[in-house]
Coordinates of C-alpha atoms and ligand atoms in Angstrom, one line a residue:
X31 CA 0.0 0.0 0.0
X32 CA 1.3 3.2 -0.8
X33 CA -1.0 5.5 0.5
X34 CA -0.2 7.7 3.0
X35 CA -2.5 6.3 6.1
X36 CA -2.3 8.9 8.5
X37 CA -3.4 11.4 5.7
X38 CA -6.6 10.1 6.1
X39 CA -9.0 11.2 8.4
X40 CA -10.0 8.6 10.8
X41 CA -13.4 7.9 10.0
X42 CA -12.1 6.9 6.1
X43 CA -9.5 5.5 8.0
X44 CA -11.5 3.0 10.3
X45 CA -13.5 2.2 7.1
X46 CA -10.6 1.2 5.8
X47 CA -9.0 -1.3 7.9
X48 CA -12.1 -2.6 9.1
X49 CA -12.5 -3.7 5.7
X50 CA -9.4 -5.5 5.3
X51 CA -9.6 -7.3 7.9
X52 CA -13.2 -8.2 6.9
X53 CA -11.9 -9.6 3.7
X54 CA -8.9 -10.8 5.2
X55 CA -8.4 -12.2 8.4
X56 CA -8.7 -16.1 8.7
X57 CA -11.8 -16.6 10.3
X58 CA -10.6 -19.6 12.4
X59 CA -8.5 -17.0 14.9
X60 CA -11.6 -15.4 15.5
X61 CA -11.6 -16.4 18.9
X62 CA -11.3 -13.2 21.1
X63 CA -9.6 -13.5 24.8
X64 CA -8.8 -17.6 25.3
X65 CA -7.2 -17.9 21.9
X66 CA -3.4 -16.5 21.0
X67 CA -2.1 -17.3 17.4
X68 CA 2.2 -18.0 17.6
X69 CA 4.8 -19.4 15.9
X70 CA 3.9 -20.3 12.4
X71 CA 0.4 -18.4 12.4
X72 CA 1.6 -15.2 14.1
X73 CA 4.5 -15.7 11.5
X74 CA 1.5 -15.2 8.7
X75 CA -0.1 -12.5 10.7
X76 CA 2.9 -10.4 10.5
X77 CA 3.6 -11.1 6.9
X78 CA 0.0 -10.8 5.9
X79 CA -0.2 -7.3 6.9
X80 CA 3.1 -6.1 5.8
X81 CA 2.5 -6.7 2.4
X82 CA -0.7 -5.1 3.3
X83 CA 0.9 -2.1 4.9
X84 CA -0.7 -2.3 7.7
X85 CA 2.2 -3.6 9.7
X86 CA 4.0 -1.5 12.8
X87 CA 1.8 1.1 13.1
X88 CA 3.6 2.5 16.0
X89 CA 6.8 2.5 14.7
X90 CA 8.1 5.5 12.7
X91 CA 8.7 5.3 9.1
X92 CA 11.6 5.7 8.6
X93 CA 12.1 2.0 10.2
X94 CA 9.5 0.8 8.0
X95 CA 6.4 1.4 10.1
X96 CA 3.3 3.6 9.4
X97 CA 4.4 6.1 11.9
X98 CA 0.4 6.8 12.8
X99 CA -0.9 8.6 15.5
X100 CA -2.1 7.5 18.4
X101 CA -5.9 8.3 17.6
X102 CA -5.0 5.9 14.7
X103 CA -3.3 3.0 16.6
X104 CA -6.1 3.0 18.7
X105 CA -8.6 2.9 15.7
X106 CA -6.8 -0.5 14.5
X107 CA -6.4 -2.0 18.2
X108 CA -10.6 -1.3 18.8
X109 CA -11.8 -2.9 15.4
X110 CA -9.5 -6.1 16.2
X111 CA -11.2 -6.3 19.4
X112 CA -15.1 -5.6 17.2
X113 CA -13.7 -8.2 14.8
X114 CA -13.5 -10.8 17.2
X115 CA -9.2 -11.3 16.8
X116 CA -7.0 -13.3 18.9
X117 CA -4.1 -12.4 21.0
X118 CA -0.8 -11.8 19.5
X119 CA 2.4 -11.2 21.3
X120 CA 4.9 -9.4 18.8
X121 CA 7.3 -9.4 21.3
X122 CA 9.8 -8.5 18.4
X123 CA 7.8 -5.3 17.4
X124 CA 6.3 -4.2 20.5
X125 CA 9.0 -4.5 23.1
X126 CA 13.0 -5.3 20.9
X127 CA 12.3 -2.9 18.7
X128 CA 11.5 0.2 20.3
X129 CA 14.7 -0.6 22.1
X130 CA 16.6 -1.3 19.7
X131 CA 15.7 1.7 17.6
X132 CA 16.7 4.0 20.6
X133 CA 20.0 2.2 21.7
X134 CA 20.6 -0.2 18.8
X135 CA 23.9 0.8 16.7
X136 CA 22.5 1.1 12.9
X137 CA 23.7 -2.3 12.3
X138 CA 21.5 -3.8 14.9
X139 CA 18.6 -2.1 13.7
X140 CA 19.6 -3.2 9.4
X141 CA 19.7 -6.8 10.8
X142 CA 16.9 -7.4 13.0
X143 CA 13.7 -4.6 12.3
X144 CA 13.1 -5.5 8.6
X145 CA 12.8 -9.4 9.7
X146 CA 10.5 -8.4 12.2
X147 CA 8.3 -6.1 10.3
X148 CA 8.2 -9.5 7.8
X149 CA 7.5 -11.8 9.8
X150 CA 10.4 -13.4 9.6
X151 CA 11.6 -13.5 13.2
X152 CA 9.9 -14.2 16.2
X153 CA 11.8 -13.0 19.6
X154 CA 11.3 -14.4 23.6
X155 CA 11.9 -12.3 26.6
X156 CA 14.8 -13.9 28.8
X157 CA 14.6 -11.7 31.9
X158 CA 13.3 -13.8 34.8
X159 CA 15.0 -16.2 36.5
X160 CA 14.3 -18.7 38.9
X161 CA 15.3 -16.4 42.0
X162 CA 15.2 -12.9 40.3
X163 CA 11.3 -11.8 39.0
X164 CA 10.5 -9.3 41.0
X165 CA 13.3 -8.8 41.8
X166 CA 15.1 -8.6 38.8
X167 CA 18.0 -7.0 39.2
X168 CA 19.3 -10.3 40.9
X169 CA 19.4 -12.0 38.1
X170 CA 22.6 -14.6 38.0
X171 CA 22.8 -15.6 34.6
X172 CA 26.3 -14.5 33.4
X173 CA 27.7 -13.5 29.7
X174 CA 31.8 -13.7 30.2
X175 CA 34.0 -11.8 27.3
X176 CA 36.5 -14.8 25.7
X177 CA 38.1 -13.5 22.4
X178 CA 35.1 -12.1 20.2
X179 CA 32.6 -13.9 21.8
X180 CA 30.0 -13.6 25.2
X181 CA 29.4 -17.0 27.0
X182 CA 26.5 -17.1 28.4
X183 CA 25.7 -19.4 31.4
X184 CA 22.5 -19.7 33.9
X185 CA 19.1 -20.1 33.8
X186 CA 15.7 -18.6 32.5
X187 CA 12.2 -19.4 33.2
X188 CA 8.2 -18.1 32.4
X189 CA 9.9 -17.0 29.3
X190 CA 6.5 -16.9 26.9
X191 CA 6.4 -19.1 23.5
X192 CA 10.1 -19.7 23.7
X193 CA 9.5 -22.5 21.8
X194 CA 8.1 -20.7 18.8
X195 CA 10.8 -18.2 19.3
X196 CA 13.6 -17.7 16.8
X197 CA 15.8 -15.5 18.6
X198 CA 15.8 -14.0 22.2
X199 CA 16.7 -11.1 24.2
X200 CA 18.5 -12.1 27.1
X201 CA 19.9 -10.1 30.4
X202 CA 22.7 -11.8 31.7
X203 CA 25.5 -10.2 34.1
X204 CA 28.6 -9.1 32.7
X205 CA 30.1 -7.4 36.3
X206 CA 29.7 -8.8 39.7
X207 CA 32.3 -6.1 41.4
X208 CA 29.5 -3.1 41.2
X209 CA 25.7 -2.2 42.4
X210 CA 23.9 -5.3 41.2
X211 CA 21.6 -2.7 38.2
X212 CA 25.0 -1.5 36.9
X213 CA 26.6 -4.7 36.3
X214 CA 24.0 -5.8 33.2
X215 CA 24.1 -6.1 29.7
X216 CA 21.3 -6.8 27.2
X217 CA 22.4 -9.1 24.6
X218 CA 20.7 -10.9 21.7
X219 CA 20.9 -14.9 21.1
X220 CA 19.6 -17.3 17.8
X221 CA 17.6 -20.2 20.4
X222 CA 18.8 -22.5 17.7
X223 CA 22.7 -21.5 19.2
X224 CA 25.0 -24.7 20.4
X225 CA 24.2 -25.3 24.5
X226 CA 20.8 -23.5 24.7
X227 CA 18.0 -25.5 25.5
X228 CA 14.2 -24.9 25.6
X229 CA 11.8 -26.6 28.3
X230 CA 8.0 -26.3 27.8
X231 CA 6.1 -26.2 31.0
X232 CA 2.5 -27.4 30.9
X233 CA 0.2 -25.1 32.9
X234 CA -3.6 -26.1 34.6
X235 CA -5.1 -25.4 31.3
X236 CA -3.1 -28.2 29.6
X237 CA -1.1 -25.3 27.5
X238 CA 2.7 -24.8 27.2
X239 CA 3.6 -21.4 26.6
X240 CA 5.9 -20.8 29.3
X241 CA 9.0 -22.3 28.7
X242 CA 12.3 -22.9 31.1
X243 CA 15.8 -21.8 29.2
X244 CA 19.3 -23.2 29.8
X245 CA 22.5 -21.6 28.7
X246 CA 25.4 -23.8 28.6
X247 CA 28.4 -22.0 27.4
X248 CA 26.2 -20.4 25.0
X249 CA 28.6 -18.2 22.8
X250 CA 26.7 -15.3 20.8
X251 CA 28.9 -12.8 18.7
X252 CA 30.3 -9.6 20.9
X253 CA 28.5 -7.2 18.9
X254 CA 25.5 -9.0 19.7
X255 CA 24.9 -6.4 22.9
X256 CA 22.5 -3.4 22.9
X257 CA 23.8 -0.7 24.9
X258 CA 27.0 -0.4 26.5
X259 CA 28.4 -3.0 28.7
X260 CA 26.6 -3.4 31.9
X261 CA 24.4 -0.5 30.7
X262 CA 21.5 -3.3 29.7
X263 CA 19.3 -2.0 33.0
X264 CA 18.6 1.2 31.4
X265 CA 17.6 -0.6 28.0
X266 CA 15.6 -3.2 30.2
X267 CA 14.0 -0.7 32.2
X268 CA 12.7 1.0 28.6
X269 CA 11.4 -2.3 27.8
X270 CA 9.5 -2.6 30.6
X271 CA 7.7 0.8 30.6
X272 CA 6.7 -0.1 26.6
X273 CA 5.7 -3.9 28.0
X274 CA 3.1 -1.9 30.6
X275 CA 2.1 0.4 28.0
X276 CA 0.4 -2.8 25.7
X277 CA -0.6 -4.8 29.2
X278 CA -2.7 -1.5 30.6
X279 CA -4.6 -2.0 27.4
X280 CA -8.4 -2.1 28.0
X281 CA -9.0 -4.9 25.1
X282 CA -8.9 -7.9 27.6
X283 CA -11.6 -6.1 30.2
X284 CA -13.6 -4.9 27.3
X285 CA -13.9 -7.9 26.1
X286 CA -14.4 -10.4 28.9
X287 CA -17.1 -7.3 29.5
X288 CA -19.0 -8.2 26.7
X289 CA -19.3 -11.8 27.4
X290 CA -20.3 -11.1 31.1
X291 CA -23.1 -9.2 30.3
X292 CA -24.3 -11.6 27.2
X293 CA -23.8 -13.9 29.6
X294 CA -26.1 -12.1 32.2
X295 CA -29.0 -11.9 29.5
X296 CA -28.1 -15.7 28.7
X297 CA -29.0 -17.0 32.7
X298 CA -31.6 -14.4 32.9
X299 CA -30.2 -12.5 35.3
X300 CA -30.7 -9.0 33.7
X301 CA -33.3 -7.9 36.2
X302 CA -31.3 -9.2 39.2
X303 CA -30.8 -5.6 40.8
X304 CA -27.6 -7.4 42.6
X305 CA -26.2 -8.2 39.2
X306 CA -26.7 -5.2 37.3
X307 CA -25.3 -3.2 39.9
X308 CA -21.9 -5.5 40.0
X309 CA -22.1 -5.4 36.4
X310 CA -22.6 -1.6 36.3
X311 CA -19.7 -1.2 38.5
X312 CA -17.4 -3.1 36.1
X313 CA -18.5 -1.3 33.1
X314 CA -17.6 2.0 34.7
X315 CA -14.3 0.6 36.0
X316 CA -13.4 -0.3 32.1
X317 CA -14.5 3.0 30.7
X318 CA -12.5 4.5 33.1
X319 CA -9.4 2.2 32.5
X320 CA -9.9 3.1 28.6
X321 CA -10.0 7.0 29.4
X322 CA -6.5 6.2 31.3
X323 CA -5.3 4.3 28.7
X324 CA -5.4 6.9 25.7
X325 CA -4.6 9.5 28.2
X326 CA -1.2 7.5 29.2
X327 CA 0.0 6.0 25.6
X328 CA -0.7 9.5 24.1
X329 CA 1.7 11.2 26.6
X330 CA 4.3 8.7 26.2
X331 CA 4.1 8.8 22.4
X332 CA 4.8 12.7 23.2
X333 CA 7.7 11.4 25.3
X334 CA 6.3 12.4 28.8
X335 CA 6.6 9.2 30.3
X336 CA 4.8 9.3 34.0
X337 CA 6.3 5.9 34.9
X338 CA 4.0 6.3 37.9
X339 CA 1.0 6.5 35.8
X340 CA 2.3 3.4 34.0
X341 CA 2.6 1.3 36.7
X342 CA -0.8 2.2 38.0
X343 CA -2.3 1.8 34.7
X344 CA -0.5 -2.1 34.2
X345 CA -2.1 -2.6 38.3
X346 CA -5.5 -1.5 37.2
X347 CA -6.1 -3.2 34.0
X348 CA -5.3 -6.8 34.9
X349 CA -7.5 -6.2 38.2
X350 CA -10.1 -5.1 35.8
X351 CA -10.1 -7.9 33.9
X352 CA -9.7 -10.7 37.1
X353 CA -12.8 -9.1 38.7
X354 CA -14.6 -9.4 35.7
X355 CA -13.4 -13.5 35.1
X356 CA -14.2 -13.9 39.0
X357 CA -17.8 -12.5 38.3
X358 CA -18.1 -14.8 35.2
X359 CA -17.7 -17.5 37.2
X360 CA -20.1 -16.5 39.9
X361 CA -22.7 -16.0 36.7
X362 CA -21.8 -19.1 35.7
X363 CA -22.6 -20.8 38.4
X364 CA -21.8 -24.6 38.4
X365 CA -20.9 -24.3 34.5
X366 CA -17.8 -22.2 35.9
X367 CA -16.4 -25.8 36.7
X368 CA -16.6 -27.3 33.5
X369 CA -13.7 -28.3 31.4
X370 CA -14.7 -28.0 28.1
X371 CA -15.7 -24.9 26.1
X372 CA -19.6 -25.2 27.3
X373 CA -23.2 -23.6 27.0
X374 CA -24.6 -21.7 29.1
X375 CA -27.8 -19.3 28.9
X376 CA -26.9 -19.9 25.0
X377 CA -23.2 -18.5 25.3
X378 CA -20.4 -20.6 24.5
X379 CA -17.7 -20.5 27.0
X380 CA -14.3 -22.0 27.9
X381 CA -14.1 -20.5 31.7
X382 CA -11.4 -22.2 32.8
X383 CA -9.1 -20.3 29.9
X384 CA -10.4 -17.2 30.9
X385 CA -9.8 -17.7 34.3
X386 CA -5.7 -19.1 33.2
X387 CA -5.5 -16.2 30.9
X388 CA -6.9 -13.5 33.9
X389 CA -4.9 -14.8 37.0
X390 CA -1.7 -14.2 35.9
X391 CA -1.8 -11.1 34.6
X392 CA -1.6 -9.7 38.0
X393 CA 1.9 -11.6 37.9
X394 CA 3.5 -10.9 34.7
X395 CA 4.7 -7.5 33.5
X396 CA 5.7 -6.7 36.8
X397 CA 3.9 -8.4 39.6
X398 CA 0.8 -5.9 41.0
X399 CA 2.1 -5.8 44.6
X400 CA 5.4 -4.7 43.4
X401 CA 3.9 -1.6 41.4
X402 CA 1.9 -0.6 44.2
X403 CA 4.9 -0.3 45.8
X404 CA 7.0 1.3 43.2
X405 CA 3.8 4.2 42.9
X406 CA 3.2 4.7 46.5
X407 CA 7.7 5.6 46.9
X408 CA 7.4 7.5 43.5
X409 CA 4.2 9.4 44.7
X410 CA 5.4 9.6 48.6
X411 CA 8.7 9.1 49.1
X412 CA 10.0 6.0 50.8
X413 CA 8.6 5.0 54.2
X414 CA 10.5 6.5 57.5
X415 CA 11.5 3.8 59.5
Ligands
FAD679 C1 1.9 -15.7 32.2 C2 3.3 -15.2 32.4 C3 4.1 -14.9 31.4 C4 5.4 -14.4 31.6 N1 6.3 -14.2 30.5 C5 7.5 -13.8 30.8 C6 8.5 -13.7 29.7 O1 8.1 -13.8 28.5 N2 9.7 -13.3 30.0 C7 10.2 -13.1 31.2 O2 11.4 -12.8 31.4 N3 9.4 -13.3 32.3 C8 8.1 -13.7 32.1 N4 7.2 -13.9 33.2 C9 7.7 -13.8 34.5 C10 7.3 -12.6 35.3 O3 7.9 -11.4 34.9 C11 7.5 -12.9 36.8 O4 6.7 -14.0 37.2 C12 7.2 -11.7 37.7 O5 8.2 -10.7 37.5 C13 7.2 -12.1 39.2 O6 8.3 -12.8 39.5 P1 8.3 -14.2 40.3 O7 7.4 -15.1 39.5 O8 9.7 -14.6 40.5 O9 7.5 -13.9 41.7 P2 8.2 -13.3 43.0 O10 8.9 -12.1 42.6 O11 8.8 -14.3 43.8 O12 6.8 -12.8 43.7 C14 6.0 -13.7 44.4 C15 4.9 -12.9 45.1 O13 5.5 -12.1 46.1 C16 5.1 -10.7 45.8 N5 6.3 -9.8 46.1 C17 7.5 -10.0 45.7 N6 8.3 -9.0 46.1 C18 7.5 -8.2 46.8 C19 7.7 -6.9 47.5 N7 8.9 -6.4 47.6 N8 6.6 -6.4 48.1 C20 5.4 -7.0 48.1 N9 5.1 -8.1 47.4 C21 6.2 -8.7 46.8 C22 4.8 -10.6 44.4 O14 3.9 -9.6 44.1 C23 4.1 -12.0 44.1 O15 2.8 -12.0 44.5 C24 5.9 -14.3 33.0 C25 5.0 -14.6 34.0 C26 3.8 -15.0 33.8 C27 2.9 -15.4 34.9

């Protein structure tokens, strides 16, 4: 596509892509919330809509995105969620690359943004570690300089749809003499490299996204780190605001929302004063996570970034969405324990997804007790003992 997207005004604009993905998008992912197309299918996603042009629509064009404004991003992300689409991670696009285009060297960026924005390459997220999640910054994983090589040694684990990953971004320490943040590096790895191994790990739900990853003298290229040496916190730390940026997104709630109150009508329940009122509470709660939302992406697309506000937006979002599985279950009643996708009040449901898919979302991205935290010092100051 040639045109210039953002010229357009957004109602043309919405027309537009709602359209495509009409025409377009297979209709076997159209399985909103439970469903999350990877490895070979997000692998078509990606190339689908860059020959399209409709691929990286955050990213500025002169790295081969469409550079659109936010009031446009947000017009693509809303008719995805009206069109019924599954959950993609494009942990390449939405979290490497942003990184890589502000500390990459030019290199970098040649090698690995054009075989994201194709599809090419999917990338993991090696940060946490079996004794560093929260805590992060005591991670033990080590990269050691031998000739023109790192070796990197330890252990990751949680590390999403390794599997289907073809290369990863890893923090590993490169300095154990200084403060444990400045002694860091961010490096990048092929997962098909000599001594790294992937394990699956199968969670309630019978799925294995998560995956545990072994280095064993795993030797990556020296110019394979972003950043300076034992600079990698201040990359990470990027990483993570942009990672709480996409999980303080309202699609999940919104969502899970709609099926709530369908399933309301379903059981009968719509004149239950009890339940309309719980329901009612919800619904104001993800109206006013949306408002948050554009409020907070379009001052960090601005460059004010109110890590504050971030963290609070991450907090609130996935407590959105757990209240509203919790009260899906309650709806539910004694459907809530089946294991199969199910009928109930003429909704099909799969609850027990849901539920996998809300409870840890209060974990990942930065665990919810830790950011209440990290808000209350920013906002007050750390606690007099
Ligand atoms: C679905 C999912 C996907 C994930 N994907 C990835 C991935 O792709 N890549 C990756 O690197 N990691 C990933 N993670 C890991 C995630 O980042 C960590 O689970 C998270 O940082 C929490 O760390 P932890 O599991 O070690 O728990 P811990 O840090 O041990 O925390 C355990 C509990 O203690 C609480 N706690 C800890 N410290 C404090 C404190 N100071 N004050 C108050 N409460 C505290 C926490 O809130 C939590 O409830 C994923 C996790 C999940 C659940």
């Amino acid at each position: 596509m040639s045109e210039d997207l953002d010229a357009l005004d957004a109602e043309t604009f919405r027309q537009r892509w709602r359209s495509w993905l009409a025409e377009n998008y297979p209709p076997e992912w159209r399985i909103p919330i439970i469903h999350r197309i990877s490895g070979d299918d997000e692998r078509r996603w990606h190339r689908m809509t860059y020959e399209a042009g409709w691929r990286a629509p955050a990213w500025p064009k002169e790295h081969g995105g469409l550079g659109l404004s936010l009031e446009k991003q947000l017009i693509m992300h809303h008719e995805m969620e009206l069109h019924q689409c599954a959950r993609v991670l494009d942990s390449g696009a939405l979290l490497l690359a942003p990184a890589l285009m502000h500390y990459g060297t030019r290199e970098q960026q040649e090698r690995y943004l054009p075989a994201i924005l194709r599809g090419d390459d999917l990338w993991c997220q090696g940060y946490s570690e079996p004794n560093a999640g929260s805590d992060l910054a005591s991670l033990r994983t080590t990269a050691v300089r031998a000739g023109g090589d790192w070796v990197i040694n330890g252990q990751k684990i949680w590390t999403t749809l390794a599997k289907e990953a073809d290369r990863i971004f890893v923090l590993a320490r490169t300095n154990k003499d200084v403060k444990k943040q400045a002694g860091i590096s961010f490096l990048l790895a092929d997962m098909d490299t000599l001594g790294l191994t992937v394990r699956p790990i199968m969670n309630l739900a019978g799925e294995d996204e998560l995956c545990e990853i072994f280095f064993d003298n795993v030797r990556i290229p020296a110019g394979n780190i972003v950043g300076e040496v034992d600079q990698g916190w201040t990359v990470a730390k990027a990483l993570l605001g942009d990672e709480r940026i996409a999980n303080g997104a309202p699609s999940l709630s919104r969502q899970s929302f709609d099926v709530l109150e369908q399933l309301i009508d379903g059981v009968g329940l719509a004149d239950d004063l009890g339940q309309t009122d719980r329901a009612a509470q919800l619904f104001c709660d993800v109206q006013d996570l949306a408002a948050l939302h554009s409020q907070v992406a379009d001052a960090a697309i601005r460059g004010e970034v109110d890590n504050a506000a971030l963290s609070l937006m991450k907090v609130l979002a996935t407590d959105v969405f757990q209240r509203i599985s919790d009260e899906l279950f309650t709806v539910a009643s004694e459907a809530a324990g089946l294991h199969d996708a199910a009928g109930v009040g003429g909704v099909e449901l799969d609850l027990r997804k849901i539920y996998m898919i809300a409870r840890p979302s209060t974990i990942y991205a930065g665990a919810n007790e830790v950011q209440r935290n990290i808000v209350a010092t920013m906002l007050m100051g750390k606690p007099s003992s």
